[in-house]
């Protein structure tokens, strides 16, 4: 009964709950964060420092009379004090403002953040234009756990720069946290690392106002270069699901973080390059795999079924680069993928990758068909690394090698019959380093 009365109070007179909220604000450990967004449903995530009653109040932007309340979620030790709210029955193509209540008290800024649903455009209009931010390798300094010497992380203002651009969604493409050696052999240590990263103030606006999708690479899965032998991989998967709350992850026959989602008219395939991976230095052969048989079959089938003009395939490690021992060409999956794209005449494939601690765009020419591109964007805040194989080998698009911290945006524009992808690489302050545009017609 008490909870019902509180809900009625919040809906009928929200100002009544806007009392001094310092105690309640101290309950919020991190978030809110926006998760996936569909046409009539989206997800909001948060974490508290102790057990609390959490609830989301949301309304169509500029229309407070439309306010609704989410279900009430009690956070607890059992769920790492995490609350995930699936907000359904939303109007499509609509922006909503929202606010967080903890133990019945409103917390957060006076200007509430906003979420958005995807438009219902098919058979009605041309596809919407939209913008995607992309980045990898987020190392947040934590002195008791860091190596001695110069801090490895830095320039965290990059997250403020991404938020300022106002992307529709953010793709976190691996190494989204860096487990330290004190973390990866214990569940408590791994959970500590995720929670620690999420409290970074510079990241708050981006998480609260942009829909976030993620896959992982080695450092947010386990130790450096970790693979299917990692003893804590089931725990790592559970923690990933808790902190990213993906709509889907893996398939019944193959656990993992891989998923497909659609935004506008573009299909995104987020791959898991760790859970089923053969060790990097295993002998070459048909059984040496990065993705595992089930995930590879899922990818090939999903690409075949997709009618999207652009099919964005996201992987932690590079897909086209043959000169690094972590790249896909060192695994049997590569030849099968390349052969399938060609034989099934799959158009519109573009690869987006991370890991390398520099940015670069690669282009692979193929006889009798369209070229394949691999955009590598890395790092966000981790240390910078030179391209060990050189930045001028045959696949590199001239002028795209950038050995500084960076992020990228992918902007999809144009009418249904002539869609374009504009790739922009951005420096830490958001300024554009280089731009390349690819028309869908060039990838057929």
PDB file of C-alpha atoms in Angstrom, residues 53 150 179 320:
ATOM      1  CA  UNK A  53      13.917   1.123  -3.967  1.00  0.00           C
ATOM      2  CA  UNK A 150      53.523   7.127 -15.856  1.00  0.00           C
ATOM      3  CA  UNK A 179      40.828  -5.825 -15.552  1.00  0.00           C
ATOM      4  CA  UNK A 320      41.446  -7.548 -42.555  1.00  0.00           C
TER       5      UNK A 320
END
